[in-house]
Short mmCIF file of N, CA and C and ligand atoms in Angstrom, two decimals:
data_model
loop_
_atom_site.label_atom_id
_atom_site.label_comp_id
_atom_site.label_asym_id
_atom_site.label_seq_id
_atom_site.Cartn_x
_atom_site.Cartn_y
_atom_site.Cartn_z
N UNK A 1 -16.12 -44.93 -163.55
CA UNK A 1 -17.33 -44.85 -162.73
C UNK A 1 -17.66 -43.40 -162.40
N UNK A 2 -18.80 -42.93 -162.66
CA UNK A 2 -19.21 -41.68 -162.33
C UNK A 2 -19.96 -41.56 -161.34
N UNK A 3 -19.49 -40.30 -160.37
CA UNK A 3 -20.42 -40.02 -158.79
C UNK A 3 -21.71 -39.66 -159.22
N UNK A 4 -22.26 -40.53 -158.57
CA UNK A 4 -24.11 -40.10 -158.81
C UNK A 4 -23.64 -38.64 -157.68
N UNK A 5 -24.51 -37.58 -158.92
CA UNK A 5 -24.72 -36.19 -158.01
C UNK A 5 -25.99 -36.29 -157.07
N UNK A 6 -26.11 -35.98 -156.09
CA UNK A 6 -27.62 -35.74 -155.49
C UNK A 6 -28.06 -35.18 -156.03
N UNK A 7 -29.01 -35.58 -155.99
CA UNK A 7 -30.70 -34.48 -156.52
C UNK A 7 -31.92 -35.12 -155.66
N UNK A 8 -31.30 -34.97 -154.22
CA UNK A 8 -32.83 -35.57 -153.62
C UNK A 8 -33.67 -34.62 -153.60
N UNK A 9 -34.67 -34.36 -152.87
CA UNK A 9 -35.93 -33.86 -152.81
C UNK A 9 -35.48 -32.33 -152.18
N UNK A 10 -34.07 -32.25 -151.42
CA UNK A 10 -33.66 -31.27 -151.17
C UNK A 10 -34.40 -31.10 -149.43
N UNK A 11 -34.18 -29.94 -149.01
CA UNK A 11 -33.99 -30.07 -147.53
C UNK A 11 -35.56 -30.08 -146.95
N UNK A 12 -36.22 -28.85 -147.65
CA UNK A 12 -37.73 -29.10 -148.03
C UNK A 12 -38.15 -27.99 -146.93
N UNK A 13 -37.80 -28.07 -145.84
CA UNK A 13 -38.22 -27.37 -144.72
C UNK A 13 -39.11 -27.92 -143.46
N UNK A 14 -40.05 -26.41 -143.81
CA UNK A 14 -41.41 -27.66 -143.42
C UNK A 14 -41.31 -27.04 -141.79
N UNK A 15 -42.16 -26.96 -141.10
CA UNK A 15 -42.78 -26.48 -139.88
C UNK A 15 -42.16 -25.69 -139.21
N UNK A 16 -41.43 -24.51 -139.90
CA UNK A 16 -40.26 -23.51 -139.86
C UNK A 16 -41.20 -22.60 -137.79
N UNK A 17 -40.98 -22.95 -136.96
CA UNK A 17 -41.28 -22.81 -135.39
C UNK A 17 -40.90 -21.03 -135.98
N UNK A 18 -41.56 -20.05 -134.85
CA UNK A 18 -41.67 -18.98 -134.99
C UNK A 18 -40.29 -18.69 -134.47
N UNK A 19 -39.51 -19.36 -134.02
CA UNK A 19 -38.18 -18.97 -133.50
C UNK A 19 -37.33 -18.91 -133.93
N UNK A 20 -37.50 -20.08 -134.95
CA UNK A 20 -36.55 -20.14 -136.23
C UNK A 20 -36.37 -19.16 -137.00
N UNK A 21 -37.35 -18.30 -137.25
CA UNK A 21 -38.02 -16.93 -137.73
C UNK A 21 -37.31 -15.75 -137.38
N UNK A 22 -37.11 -15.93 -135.91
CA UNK A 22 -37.09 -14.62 -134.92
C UNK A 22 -35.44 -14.49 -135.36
N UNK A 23 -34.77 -15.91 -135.21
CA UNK A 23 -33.33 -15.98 -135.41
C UNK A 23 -32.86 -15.48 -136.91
N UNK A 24 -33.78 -15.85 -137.73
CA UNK A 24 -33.46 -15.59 -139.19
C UNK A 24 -33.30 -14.00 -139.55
N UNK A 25 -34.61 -13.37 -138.82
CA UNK A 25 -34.77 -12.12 -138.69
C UNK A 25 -32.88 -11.68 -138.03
N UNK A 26 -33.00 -11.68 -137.13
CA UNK A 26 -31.69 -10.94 -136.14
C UNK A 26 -30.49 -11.23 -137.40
N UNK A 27 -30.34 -12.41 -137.93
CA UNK A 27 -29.45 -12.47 -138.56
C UNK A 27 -29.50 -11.49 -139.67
N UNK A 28 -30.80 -11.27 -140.27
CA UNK A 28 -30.85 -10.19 -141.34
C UNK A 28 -30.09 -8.50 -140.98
N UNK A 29 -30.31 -8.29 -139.62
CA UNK A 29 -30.30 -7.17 -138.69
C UNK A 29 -28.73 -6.83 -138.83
N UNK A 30 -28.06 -8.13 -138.43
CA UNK A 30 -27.10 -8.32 -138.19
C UNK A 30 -26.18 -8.12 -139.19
N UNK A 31 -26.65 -8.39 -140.48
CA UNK A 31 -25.57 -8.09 -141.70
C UNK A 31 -26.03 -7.00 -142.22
N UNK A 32 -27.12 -6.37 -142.12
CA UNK A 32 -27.18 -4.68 -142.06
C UNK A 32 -26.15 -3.61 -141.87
N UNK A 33 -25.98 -4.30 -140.19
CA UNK A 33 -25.13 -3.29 -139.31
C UNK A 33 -23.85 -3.55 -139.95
N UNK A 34 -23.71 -4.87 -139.94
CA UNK A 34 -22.49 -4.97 -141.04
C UNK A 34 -22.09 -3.87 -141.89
N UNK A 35 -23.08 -3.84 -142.97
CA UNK A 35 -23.47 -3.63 -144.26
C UNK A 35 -22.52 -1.59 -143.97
N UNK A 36 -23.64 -1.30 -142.49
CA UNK A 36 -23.29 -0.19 -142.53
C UNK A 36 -22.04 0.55 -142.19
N UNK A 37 -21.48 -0.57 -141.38
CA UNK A 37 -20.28 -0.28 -140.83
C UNK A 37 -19.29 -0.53 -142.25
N UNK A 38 -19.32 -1.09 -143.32
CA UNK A 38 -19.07 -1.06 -144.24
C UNK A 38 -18.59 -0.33 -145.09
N UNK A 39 -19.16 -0.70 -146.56
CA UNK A 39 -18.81 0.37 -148.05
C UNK A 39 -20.20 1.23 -148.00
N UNK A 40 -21.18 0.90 -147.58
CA UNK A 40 -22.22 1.58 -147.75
C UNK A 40 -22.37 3.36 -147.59
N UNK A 41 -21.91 3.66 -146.22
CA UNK A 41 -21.39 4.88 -145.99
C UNK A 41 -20.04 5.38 -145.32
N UNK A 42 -19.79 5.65 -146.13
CA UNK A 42 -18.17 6.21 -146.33
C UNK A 42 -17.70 6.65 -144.59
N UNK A 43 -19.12 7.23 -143.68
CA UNK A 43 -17.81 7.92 -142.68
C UNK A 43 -18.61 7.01 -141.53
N UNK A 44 -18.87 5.70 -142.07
CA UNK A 44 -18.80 4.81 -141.09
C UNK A 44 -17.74 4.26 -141.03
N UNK A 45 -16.75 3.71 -142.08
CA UNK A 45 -15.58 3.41 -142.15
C UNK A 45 -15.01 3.86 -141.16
N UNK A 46 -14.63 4.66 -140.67
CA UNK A 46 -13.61 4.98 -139.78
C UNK A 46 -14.30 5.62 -137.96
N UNK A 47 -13.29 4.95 -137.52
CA UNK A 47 -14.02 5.51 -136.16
C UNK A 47 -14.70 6.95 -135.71
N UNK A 48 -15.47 6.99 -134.98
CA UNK A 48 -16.43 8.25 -135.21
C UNK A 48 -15.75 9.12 -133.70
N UNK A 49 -14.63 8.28 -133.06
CA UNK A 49 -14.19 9.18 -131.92
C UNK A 49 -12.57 9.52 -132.21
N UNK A 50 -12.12 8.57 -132.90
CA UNK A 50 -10.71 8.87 -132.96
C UNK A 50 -10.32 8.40 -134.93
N UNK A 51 -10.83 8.76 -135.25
CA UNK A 51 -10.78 8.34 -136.81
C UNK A 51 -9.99 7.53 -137.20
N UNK A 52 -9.83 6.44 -136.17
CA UNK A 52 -9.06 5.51 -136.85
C UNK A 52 -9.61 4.23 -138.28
N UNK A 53 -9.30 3.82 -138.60
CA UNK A 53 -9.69 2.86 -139.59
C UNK A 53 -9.80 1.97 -139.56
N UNK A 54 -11.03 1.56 -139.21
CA UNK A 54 -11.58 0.13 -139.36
C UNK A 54 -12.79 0.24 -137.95
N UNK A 55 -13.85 -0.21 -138.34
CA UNK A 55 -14.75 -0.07 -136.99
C UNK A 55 -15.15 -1.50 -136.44
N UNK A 56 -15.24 -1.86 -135.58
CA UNK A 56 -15.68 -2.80 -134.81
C UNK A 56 -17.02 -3.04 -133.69
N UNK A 57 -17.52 -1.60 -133.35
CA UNK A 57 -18.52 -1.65 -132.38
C UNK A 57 -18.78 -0.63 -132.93
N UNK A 58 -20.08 -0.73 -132.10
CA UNK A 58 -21.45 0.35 -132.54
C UNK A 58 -21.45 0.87 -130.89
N UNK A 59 -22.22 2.20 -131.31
CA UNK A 59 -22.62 2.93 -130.19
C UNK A 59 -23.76 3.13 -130.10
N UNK A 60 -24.80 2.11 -129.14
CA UNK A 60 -26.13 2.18 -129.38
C UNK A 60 -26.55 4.10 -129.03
N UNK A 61 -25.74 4.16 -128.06
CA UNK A 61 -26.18 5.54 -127.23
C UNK A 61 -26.53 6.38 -128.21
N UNK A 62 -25.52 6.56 -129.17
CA UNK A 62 -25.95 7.91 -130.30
C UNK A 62 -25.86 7.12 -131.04
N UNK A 63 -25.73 5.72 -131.62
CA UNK A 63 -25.93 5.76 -132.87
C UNK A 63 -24.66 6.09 -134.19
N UNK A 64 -23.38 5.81 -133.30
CA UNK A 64 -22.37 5.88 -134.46
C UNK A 64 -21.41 4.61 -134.42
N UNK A 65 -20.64 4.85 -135.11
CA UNK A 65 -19.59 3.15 -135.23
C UNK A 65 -17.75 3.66 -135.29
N UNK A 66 -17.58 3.00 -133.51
CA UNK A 66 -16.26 3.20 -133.30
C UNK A 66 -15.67 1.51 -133.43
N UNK A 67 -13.84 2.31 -133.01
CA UNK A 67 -13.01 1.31 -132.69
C UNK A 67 -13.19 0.15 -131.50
N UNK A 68 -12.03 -0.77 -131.28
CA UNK A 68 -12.39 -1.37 -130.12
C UNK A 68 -12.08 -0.50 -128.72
N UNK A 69 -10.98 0.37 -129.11
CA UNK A 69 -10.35 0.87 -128.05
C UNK A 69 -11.41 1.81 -127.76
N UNK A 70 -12.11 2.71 -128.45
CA UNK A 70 -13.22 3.51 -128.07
C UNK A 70 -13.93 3.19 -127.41
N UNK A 71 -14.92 1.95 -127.58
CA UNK A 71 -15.73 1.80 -127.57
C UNK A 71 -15.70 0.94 -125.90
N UNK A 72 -14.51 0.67 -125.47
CA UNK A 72 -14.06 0.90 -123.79
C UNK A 72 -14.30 2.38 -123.42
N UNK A 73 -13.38 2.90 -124.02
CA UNK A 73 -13.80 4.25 -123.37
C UNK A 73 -15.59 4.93 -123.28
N UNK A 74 -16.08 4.77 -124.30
CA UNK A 74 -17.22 4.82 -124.26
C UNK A 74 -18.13 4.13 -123.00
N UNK A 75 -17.64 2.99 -122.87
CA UNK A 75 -18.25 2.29 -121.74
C UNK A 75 -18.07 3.03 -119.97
N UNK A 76 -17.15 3.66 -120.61
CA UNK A 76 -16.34 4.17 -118.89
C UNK A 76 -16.99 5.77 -118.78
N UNK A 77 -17.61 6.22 -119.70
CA UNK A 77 -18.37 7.07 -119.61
C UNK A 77 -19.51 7.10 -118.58
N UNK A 78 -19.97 8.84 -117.66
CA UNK A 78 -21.08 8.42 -117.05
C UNK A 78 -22.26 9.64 -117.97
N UNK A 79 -23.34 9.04 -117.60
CA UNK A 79 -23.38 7.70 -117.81
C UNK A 79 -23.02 6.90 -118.88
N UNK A 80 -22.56 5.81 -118.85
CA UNK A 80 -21.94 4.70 -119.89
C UNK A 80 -22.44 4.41 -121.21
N UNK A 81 -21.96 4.79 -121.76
CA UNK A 81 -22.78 4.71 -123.54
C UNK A 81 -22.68 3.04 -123.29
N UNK A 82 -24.22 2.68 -124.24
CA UNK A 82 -24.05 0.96 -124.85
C UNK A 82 -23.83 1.06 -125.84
N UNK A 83 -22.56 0.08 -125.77
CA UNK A 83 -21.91 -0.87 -126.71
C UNK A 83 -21.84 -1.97 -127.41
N UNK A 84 -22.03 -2.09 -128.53
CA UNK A 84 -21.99 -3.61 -128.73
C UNK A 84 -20.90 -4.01 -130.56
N UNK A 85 -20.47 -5.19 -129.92
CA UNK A 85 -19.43 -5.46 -130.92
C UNK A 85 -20.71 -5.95 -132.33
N UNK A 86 -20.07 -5.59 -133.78
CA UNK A 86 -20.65 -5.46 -134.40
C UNK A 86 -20.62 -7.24 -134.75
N UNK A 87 -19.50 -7.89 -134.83
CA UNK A 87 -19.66 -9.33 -135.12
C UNK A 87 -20.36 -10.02 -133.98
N UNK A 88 -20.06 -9.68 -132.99
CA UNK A 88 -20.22 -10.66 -132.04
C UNK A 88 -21.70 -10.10 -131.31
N UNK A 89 -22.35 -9.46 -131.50
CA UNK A 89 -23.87 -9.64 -131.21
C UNK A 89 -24.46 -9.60 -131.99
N UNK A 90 -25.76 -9.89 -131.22
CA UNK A 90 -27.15 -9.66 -132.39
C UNK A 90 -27.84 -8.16 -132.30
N UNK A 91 -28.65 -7.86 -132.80
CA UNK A 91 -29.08 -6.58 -133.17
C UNK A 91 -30.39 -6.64 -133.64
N UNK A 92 -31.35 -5.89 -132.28
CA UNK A 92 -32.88 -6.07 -132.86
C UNK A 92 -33.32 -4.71 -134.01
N UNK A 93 -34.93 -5.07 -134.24
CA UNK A 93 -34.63 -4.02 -135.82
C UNK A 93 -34.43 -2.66 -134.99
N UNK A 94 -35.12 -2.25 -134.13
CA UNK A 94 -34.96 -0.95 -133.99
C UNK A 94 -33.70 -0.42 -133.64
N UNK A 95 -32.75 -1.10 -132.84
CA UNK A 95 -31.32 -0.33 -133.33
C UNK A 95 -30.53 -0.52 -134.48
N UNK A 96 -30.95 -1.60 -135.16
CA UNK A 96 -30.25 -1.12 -136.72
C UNK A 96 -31.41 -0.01 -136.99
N UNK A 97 -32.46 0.25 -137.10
CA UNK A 97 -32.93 1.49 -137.69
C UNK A 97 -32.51 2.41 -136.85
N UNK A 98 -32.24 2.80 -136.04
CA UNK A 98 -31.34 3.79 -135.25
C UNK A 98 -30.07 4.06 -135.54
N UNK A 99 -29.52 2.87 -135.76
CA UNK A 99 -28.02 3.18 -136.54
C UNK A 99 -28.24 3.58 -138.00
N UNK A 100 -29.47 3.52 -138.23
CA UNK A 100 -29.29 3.83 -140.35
C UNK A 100 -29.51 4.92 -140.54
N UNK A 101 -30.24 5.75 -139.18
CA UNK A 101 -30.76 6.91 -138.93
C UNK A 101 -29.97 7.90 -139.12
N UNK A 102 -28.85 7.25 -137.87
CA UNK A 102 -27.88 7.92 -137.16
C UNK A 102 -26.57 7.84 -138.22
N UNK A 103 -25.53 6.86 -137.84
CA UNK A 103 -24.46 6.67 -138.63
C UNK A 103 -23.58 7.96 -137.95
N UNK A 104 -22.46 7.57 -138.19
CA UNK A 104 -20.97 8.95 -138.12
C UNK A 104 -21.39 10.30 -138.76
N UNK A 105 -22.10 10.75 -139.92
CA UNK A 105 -21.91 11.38 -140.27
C UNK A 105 -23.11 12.64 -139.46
N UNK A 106 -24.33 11.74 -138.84
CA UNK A 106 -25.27 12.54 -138.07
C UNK A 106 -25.36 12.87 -137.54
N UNK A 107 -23.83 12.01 -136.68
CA UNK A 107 -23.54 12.05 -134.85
C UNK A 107 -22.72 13.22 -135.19
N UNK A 108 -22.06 13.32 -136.11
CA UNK A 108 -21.13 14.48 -136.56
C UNK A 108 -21.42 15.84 -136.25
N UNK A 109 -22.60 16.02 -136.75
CA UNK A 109 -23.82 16.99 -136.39
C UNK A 109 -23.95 17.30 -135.39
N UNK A 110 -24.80 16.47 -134.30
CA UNK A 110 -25.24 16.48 -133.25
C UNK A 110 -24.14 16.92 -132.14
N UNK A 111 -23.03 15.86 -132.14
CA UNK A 111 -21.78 16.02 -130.84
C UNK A 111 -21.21 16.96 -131.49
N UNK A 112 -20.37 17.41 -132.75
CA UNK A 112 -19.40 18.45 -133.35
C UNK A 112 -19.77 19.12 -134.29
N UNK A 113 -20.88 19.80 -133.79
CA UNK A 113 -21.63 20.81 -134.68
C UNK A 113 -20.83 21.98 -134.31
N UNK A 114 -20.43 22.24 -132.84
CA UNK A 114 -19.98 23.23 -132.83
C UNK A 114 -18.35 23.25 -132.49
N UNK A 115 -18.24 22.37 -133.09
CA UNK A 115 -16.41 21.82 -133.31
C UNK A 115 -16.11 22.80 -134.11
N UNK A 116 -14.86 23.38 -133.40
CA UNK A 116 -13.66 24.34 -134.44
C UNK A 116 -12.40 24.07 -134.06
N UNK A 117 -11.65 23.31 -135.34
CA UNK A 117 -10.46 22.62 -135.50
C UNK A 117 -8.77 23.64 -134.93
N UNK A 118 -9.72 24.69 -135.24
CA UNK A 118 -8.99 26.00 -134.94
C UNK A 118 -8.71 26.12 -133.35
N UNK A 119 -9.77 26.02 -132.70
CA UNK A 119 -9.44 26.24 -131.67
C UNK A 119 -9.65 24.90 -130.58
N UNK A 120 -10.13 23.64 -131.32
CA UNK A 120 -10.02 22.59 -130.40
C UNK A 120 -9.33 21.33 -131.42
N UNK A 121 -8.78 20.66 -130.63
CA UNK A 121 -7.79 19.01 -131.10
C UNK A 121 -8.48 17.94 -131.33
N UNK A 122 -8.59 17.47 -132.24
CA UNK A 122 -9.30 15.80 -131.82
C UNK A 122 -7.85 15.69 -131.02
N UNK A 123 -7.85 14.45 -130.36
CA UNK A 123 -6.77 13.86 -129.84
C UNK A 123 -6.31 12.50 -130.55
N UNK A 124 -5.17 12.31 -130.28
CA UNK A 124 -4.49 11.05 -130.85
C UNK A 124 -5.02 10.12 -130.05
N UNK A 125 -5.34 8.86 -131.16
CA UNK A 125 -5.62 7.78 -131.19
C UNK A 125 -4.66 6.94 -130.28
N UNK A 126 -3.56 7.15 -130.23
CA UNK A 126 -2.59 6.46 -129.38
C UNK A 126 -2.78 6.97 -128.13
N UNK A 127 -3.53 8.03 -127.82
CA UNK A 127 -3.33 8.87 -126.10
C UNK A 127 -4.70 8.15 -125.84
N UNK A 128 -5.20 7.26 -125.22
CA UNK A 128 -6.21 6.55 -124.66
C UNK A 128 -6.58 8.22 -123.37
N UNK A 129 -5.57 8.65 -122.64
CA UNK A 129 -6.04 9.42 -121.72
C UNK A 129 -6.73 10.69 -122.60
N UNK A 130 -6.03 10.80 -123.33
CA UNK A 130 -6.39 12.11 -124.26
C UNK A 130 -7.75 11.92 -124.74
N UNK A 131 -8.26 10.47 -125.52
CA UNK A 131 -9.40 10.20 -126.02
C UNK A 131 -10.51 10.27 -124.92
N UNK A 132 -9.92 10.08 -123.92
CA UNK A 132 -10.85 10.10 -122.52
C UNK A 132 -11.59 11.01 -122.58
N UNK A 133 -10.82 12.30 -121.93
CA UNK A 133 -10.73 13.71 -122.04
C UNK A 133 -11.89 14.29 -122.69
N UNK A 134 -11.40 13.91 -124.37
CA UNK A 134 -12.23 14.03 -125.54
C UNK A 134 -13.63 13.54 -125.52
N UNK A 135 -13.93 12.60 -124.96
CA UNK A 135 -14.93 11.47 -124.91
C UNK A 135 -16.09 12.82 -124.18
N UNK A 136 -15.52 12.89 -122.70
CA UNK A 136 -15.85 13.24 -121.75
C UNK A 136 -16.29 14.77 -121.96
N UNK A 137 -15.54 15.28 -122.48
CA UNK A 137 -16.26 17.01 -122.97
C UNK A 137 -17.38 16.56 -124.08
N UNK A 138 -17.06 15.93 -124.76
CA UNK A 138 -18.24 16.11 -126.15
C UNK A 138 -19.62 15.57 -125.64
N UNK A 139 -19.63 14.34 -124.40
CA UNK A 139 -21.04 13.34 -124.69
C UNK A 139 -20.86 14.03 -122.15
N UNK A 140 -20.41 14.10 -122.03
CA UNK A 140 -20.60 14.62 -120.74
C UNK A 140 -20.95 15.91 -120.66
N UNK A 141 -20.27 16.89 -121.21
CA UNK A 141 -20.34 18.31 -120.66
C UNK A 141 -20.88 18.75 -122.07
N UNK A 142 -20.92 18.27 -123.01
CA UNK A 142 -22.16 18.54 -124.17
C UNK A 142 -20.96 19.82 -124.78
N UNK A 143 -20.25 19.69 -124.66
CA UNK A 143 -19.26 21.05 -125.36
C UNK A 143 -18.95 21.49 -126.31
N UNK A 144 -19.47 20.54 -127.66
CA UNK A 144 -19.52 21.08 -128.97
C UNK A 144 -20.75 21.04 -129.30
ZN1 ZN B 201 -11.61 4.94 -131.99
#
């Protein structure tokens, strides 16, 4: 006996409500940011405050893509950078076009343009106080 395969008429659609729309949209948004936090550009890969590997949240404030542990610290900032986890929210278009803008490598620019390795530390990823510190001179006191 052979399984009859379906082939009904299929799902069809049909009076797709503008909300349905709005949701479809965000979801597009949403695997963007993905996308970017991704293979797409190389120095999104890794956190943009403590270079660790693997990113999880975005930094609406400037526009780059940290860790989880950062991206607390970021929050404890004054004023408080916004945060948002890259799986677990949604994302309207204009901050993914802000993040496509931006990305690690722009913020790079902007916060450590005037970074010299010579005479200043990133700090270790394991020193949460240290990253503080770090946090706090670059996006508080504007120091590179
Ligand atoms: Zn980090």
């Amino acid at each position: 006996m052979m399984m009859a395969t379906k082939k009904g008429p299929g799902p069809g659609g049909g009076g797709a409500g503008g909300k349905a729309e709005a949701e479809a949209a965000s979801e597009v948004w949403c695997r963007r940011v993905r996308e970017l936090g991704g293979s797409s550009q190389a120095g999104n890969r890794h956190c943009f405050e403590c270079a660790q590997r693997g990113v999880t949240y975005v930094d609406i404030t400037v526009g780059s893509f940290v860790c989880t542990a950062c991206s607390g610290l970021l929050r404890g900032l004054n004023p408080p950078h916004r945060v948002k986890s890259i799986s677990m929210t949604t994302f309207t278009e204009p901050e993914v076009l802000f993040l496509q803008s931006r990305g690690n490598e722009v913020c790079r620019k902007i916060w450590l343009g005037l970074f010299d390795a010579r005479t200043s530390i990133v700090p270790d990823s394991r020193d949460p106080q240290k990253v503080k510190e770090f946090l706090q001179e670059k996006y508080e006191k504007k120091r590179w």
